[in-house]
PDB file of C-alpha atoms in Angstrom:
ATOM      1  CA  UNK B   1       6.090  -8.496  -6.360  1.00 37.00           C
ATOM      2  CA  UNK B   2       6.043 -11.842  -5.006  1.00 36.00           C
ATOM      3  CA  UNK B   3       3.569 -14.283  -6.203  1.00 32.00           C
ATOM      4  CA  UNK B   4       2.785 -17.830  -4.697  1.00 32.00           C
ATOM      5  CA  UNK B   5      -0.480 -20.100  -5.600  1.00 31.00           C
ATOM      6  CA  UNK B   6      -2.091 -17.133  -7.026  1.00 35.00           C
ATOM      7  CA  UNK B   7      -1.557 -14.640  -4.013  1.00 39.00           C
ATOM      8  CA  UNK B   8       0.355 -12.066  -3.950  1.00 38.00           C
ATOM      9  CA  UNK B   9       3.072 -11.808  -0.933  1.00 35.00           C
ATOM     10  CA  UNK B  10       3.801  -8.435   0.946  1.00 47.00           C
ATOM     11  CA  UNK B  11       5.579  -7.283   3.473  1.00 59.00           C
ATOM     12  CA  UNK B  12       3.423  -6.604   6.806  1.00 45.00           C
ATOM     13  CA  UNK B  13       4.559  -4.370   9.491  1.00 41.00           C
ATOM     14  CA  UNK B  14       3.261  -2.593  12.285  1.00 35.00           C
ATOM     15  CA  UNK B  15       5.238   0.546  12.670  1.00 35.00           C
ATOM     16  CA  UNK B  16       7.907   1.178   9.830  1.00 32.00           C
ATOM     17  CA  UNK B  17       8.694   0.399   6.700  1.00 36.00           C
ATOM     18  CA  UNK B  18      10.572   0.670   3.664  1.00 32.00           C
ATOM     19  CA  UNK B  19      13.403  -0.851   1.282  1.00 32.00           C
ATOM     20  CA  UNK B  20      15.982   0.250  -1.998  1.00 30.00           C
ATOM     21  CA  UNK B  21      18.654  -1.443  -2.693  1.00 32.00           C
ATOM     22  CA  UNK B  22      19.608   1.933  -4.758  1.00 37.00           C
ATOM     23  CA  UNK B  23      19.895   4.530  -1.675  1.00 39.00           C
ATOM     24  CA  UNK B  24      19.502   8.288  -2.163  1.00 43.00           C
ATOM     25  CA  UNK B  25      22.287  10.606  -0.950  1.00 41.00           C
ATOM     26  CA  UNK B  26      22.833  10.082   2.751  1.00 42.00           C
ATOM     27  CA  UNK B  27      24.923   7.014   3.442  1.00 42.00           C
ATOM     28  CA  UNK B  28      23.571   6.284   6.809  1.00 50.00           C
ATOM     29  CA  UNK B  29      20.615   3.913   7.508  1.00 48.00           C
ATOM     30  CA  UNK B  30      18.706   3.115  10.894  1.00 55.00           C
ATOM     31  CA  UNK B  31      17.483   0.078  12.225  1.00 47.00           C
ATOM     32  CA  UNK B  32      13.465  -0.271  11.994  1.00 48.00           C
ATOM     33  CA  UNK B  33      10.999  -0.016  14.353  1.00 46.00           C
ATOM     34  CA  UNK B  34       9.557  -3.585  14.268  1.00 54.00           C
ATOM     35  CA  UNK B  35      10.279  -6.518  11.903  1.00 64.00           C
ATOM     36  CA  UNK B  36       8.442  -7.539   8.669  1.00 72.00           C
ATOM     37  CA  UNK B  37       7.286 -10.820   7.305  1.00 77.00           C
ATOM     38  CA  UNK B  38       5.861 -12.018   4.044  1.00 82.00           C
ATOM     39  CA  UNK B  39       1.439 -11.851   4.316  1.00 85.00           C
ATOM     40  CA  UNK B  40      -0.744 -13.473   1.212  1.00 88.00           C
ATOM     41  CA  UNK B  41      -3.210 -10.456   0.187  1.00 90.00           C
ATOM     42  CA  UNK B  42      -4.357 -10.402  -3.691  1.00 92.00           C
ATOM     43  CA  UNK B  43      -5.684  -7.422  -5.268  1.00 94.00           C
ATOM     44  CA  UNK B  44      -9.413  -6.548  -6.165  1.00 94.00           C
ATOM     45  CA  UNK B  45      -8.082  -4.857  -9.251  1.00 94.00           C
ATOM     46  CA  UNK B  46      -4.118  -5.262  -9.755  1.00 93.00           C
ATOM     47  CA  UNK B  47      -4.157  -2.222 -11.829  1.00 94.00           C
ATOM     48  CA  UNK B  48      -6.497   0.529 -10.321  1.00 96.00           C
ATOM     49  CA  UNK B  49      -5.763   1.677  -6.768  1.00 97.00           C
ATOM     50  CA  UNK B  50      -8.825   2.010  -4.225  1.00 97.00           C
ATOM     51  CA  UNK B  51      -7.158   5.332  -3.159  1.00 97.00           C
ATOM     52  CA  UNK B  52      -4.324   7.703  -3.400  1.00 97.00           C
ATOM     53  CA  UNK B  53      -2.144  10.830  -2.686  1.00 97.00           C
ATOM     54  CA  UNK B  54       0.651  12.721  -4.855  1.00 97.00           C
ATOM     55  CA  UNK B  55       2.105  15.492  -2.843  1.00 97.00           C
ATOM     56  CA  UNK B  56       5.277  18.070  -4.164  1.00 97.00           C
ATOM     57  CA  UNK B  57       7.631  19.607  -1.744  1.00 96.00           C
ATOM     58  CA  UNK B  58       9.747  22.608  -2.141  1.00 95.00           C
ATOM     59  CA  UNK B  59      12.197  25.063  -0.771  1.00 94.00           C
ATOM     60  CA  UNK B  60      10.064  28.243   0.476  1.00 94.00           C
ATOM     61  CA  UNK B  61      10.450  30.192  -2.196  1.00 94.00           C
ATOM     62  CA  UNK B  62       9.416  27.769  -4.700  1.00 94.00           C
ATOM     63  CA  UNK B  63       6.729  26.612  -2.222  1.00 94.00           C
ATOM     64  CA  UNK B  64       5.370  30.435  -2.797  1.00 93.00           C
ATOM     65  CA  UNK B  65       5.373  30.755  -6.437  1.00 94.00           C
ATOM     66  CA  UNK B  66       3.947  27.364  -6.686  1.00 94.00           C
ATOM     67  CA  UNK B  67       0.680  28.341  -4.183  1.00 93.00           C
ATOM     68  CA  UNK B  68       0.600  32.079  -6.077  1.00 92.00           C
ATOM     69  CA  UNK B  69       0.668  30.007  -9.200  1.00 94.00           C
ATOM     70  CA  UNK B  70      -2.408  27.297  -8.281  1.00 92.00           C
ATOM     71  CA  UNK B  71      -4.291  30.211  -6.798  1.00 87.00           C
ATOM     72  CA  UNK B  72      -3.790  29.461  -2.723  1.00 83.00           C
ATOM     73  CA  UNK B  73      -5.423  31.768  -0.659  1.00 76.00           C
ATOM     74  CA  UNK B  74      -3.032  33.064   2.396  1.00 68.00           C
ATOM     75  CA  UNK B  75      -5.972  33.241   4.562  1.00 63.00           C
ATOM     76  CA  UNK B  76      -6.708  29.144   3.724  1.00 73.00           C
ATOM     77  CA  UNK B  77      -5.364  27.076   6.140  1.00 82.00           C
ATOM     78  CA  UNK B  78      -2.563  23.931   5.687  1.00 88.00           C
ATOM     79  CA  UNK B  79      -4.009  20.745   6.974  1.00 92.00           C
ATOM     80  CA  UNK B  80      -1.824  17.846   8.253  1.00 93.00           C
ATOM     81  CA  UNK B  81      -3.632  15.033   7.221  1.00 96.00           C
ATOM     82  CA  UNK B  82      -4.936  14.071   3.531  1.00 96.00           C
ATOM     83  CA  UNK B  83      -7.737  11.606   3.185  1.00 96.00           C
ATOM     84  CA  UNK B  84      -6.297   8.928   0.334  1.00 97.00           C
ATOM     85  CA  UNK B  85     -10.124   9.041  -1.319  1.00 95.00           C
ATOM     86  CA  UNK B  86     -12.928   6.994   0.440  1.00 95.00           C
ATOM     87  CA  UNK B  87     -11.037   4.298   1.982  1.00 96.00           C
ATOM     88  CA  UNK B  88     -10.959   5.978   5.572  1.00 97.00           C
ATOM     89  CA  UNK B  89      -7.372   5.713   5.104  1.00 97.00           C
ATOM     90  CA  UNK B  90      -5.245   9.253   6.056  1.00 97.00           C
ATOM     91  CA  UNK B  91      -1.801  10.194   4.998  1.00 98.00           C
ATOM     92  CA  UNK B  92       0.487  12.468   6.809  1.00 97.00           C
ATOM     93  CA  UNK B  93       4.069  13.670   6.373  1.00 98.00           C
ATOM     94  CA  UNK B  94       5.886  14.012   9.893  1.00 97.00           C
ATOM     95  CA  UNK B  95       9.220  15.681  10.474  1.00 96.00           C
ATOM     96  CA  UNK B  96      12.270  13.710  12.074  1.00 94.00           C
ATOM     97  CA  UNK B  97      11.024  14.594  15.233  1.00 94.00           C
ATOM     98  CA  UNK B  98       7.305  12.653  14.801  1.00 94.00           C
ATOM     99  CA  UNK B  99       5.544  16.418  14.040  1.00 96.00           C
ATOM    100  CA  UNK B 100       3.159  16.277  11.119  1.00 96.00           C
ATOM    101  CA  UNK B 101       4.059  18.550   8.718  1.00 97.00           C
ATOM    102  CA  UNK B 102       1.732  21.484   6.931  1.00 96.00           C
ATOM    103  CA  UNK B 103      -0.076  20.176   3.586  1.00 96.00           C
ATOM    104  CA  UNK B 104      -0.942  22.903   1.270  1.00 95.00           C
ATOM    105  CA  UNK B 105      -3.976  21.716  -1.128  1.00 92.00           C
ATOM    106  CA  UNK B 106      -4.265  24.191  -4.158  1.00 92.00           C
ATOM    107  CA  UNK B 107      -4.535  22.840  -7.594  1.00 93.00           C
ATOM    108  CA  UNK B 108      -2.353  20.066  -6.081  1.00 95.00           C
ATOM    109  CA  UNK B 109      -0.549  19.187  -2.433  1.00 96.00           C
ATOM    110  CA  UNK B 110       2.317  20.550  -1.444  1.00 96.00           C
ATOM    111  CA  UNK B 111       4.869  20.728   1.429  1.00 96.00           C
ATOM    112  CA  UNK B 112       7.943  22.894   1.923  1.00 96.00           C
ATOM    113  CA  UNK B 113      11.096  20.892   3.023  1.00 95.00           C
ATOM    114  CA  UNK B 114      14.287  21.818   3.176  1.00 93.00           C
ATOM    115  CA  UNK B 115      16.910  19.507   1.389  1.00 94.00           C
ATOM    116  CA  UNK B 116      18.521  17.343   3.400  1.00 94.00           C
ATOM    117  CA  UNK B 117      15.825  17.496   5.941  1.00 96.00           C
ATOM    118  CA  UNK B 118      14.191  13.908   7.369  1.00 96.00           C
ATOM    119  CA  UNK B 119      11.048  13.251   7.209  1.00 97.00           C
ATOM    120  CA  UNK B 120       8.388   9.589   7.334  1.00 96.00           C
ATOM    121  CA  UNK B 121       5.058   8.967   6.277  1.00 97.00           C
ATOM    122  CA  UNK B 122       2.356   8.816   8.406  1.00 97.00           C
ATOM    123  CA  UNK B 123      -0.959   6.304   7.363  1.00 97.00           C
ATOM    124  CA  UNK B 124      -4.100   5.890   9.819  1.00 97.00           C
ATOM    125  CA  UNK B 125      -6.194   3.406   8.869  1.00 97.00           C
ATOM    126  CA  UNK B 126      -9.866   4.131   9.999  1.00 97.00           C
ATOM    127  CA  UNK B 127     -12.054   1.486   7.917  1.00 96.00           C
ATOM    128  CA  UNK B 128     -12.695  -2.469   8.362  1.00 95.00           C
ATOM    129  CA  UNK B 129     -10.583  -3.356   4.844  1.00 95.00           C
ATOM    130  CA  UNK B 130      -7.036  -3.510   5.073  1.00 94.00           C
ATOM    131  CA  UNK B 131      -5.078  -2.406   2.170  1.00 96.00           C
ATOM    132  CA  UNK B 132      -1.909  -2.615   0.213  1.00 96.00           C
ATOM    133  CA  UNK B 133       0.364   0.420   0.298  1.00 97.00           C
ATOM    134  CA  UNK B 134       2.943   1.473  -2.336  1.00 97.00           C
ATOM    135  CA  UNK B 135       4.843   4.470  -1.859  1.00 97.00           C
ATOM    136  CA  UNK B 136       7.325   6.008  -3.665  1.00 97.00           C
ATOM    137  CA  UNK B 137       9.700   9.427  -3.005  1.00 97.00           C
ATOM    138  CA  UNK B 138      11.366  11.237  -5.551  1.00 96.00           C
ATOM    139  CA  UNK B 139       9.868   8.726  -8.030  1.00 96.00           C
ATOM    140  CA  UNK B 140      11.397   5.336  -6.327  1.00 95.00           C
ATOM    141  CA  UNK B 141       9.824   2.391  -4.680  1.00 93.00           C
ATOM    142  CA  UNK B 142       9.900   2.623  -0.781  1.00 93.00           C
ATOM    143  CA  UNK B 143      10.515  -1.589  -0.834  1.00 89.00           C
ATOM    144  CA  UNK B 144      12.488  -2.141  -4.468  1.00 84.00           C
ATOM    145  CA  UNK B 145      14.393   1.221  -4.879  1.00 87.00           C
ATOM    146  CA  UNK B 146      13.221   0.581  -8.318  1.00 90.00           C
ATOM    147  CA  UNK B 147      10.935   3.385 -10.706  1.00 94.00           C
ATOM    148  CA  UNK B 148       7.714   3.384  -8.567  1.00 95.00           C
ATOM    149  CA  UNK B 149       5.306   1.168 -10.714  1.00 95.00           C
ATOM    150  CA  UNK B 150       1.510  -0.344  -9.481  1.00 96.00           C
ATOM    151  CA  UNK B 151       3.628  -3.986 -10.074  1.00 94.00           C
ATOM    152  CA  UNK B 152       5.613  -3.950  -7.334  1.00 92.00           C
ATOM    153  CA  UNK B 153       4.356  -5.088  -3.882  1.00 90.00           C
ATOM    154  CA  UNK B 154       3.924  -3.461  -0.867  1.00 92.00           C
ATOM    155  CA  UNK B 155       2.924  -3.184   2.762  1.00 93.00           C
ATOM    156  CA  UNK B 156      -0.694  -3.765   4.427  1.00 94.00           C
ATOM    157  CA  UNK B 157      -2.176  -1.827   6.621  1.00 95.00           C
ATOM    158  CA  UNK B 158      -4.578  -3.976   8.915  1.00 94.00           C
ATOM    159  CA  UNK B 159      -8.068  -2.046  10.051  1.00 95.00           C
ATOM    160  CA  UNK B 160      -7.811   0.336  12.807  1.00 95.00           C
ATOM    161  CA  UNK B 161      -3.916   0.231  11.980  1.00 95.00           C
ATOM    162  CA  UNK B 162      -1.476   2.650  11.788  1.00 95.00           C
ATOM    163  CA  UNK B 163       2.034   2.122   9.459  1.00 95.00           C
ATOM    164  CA  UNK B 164       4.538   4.778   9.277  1.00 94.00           C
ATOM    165  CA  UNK B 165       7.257   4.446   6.364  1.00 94.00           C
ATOM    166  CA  UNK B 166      10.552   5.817   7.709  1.00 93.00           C
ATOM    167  CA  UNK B 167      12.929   5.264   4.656  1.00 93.00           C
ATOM    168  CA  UNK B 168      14.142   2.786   1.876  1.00 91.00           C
ATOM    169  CA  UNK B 169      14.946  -0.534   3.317  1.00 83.00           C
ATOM    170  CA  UNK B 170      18.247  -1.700   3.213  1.00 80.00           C
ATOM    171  CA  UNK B 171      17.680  -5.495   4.397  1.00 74.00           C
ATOM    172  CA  UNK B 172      15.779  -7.154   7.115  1.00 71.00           C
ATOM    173  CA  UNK B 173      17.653  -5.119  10.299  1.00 71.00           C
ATOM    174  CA  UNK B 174      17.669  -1.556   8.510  1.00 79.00           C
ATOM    175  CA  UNK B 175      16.430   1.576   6.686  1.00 84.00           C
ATOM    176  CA  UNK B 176      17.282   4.416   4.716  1.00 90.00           C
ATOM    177  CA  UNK B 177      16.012   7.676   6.049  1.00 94.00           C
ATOM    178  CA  UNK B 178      13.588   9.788   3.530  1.00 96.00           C
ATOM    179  CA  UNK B 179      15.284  13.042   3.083  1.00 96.00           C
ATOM    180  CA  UNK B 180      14.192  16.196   1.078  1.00 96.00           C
ATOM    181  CA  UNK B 181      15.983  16.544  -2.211  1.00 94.00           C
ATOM    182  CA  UNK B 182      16.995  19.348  -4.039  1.00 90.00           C
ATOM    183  CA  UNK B 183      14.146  19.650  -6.727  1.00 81.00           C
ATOM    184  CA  UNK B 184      15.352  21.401 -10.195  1.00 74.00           C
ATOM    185  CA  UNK B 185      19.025  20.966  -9.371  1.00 76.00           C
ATOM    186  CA  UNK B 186      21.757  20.585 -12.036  1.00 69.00           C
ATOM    187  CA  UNK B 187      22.062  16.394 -12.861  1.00 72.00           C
ATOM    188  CA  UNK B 188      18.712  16.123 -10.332  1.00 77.00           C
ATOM    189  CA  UNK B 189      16.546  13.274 -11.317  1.00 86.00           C
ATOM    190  CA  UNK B 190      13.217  14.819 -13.120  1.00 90.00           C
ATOM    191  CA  UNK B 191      10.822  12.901 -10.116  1.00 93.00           C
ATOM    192  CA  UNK B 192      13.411  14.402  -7.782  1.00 94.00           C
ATOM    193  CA  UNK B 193      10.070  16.770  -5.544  1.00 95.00           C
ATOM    194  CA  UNK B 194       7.407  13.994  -5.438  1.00 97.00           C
ATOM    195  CA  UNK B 195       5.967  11.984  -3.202  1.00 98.00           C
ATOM    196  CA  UNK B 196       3.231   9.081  -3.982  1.00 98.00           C
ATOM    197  CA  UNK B 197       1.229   6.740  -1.954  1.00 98.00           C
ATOM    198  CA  UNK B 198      -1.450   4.234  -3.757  1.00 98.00           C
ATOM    199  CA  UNK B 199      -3.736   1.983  -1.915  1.00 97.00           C
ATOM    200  CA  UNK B 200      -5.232  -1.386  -2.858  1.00 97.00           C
ATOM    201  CA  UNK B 201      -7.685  -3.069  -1.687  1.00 96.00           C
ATOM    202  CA  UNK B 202      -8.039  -6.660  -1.154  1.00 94.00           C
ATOM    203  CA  UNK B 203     -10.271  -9.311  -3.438  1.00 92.00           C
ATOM    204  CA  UNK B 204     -13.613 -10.839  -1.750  1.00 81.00           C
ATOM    205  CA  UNK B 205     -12.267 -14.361  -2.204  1.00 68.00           C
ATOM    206  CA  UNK B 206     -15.289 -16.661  -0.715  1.00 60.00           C
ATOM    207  CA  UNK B 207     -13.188 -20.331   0.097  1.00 63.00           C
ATOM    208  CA  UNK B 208     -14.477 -23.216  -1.551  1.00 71.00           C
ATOM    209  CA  UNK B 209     -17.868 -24.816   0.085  1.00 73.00           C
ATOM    210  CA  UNK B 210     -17.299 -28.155   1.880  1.00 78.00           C
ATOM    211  CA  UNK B 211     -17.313 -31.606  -0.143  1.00 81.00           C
ATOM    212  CA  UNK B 212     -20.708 -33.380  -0.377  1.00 78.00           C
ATOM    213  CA  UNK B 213     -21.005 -35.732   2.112  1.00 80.00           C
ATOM    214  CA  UNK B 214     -20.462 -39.528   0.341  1.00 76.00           C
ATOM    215  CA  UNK B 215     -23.509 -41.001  -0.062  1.00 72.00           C
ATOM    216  CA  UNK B 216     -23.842 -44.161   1.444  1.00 74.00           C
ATOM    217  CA  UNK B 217     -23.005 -47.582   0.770  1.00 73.00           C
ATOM    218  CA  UNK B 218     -26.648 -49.359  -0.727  1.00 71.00           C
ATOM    219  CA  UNK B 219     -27.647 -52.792   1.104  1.00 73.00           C
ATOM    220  CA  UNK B 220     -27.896 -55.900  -2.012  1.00 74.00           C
ATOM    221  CA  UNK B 221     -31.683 -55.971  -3.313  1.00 69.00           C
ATOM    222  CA  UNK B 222     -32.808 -59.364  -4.260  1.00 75.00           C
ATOM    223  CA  UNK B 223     -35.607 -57.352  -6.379  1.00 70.00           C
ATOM    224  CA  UNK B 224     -34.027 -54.086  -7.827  1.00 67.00           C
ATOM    225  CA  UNK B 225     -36.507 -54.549 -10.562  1.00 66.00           C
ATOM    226  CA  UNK B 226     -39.007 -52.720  -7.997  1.00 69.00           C
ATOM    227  CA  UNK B 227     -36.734 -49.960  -7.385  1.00 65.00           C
ATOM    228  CA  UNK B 228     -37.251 -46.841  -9.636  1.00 64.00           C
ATOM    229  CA  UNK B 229     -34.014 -46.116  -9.826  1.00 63.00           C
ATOM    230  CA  UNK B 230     -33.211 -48.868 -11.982  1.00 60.00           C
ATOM    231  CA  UNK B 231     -34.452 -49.458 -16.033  1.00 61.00           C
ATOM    232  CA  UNK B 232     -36.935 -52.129 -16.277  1.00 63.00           C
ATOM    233  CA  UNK B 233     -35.172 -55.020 -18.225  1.00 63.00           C
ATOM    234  CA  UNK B 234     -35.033 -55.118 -21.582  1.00 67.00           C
ATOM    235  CA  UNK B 235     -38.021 -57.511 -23.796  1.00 68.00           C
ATOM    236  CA  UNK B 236     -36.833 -60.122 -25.361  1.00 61.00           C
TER     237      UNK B 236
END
């Protein structure tokens, strides 16, 4: 997180995003869809997202026992979008070809994917705020690469905005696509199966009213002892 005269600095994008100077498996990376710059935005509460999503994917077999588990109904049906609480902010997981993928919502969210499969994430911003987004897969930081953590910065969505996060960036001119890792493997990273966006929103800063106007200059009184602004002399 980048700080500067009090503000925290994010990156702001339009379409995708993402960084990790740690990559997962797949050693290629793609250019992004539009360039990112630094934005001041500071935090109503640093510590307490507005909003927020944790979704688990799985192969399909662990996809079943995990719905038979959290007491899914087959005759429910998936949904493709997740509201991230009341910030009129929507999350969606689309596959490498821009599809949305199913959600499951029992006890908790889940999606099946396939390892090695790509996928992005998918915000809609409905509301007037714009917010901070921090996202992490497989328990890493979309930006840093780093263990996912509320201190790192992130990317704003603007109101009536859409962002999609594609991969981990690499640098300025790149990405690293998000692909579906093998959850429970041998030598697998415990967060290896989980997804997380967090939302922040932004302080109600009012700016600083205007100087007083200087008062002005007084003309020279040849009788200030008449004007009530002054102390009468003193008695000798």
């Amino acid at each position: 997180m980048y700080h500067r005269t009090g503000l925290t600095l994010l990156l702001c994008l339009s379409l995708s995003a993402c960084y990790a100077p740690r990559p997962p498996a797949t050693p290629q990376a793609t250019p992004p869809a539009a360039p990112v710059r630094l934005e001041p935005f500071q935090r109503a509460n640093p510590s307490r997202p507005d909003g927020g999503a944790v979704v688990y994917y799985h192969n399909t077999a662990a996809l079943n026992a995990a719905l038979a588990a959290e007491g899914w109904h087959t005759r429910a049906l998936p949904t493709d979008t997740l509201p991230l609480g009341q910030t009129g902010v929507t999350l969606s997981l689309l596959d490498e070809g821009g599809r949305p993928l199913p959600l499951y919502e029992a006890r908790r969210t889940h999606v099946e994917g396939t390892a090695g499969q790509r996928f992005s994430l998918r915000l809609v911003n409905r509301s007037a705020n714009r917010y901070e987004v921090l996202a992490t897969v497989d328990g890493l930081d979309a930006r840093s690469g780093q263990p996912g953590s509320y201190n790192h910065g992130g990317y704003l969505i603007e109101p009536g905005g859409q962002l999609t996060i594609a991969g981990f960036r690499q640098g300025e001119q790149s990405v690293l696509p998000f692909r579906f890792g093998r959850a429970g493997s041998a030598g697998a990273s415990p967060n290896v199966g989980v997804i997380g966006v967090a939302l922040f929103g932004e302080s109600r800063i009012l700016p600083p009213p205007p100087p007083a106007p200087a008062a002005p200059p007084r003309e020279p009184n040849p009788f200030p002892g008449n004007d009530p602004r002054y102390a009468p002399p003193p008695r000798s």
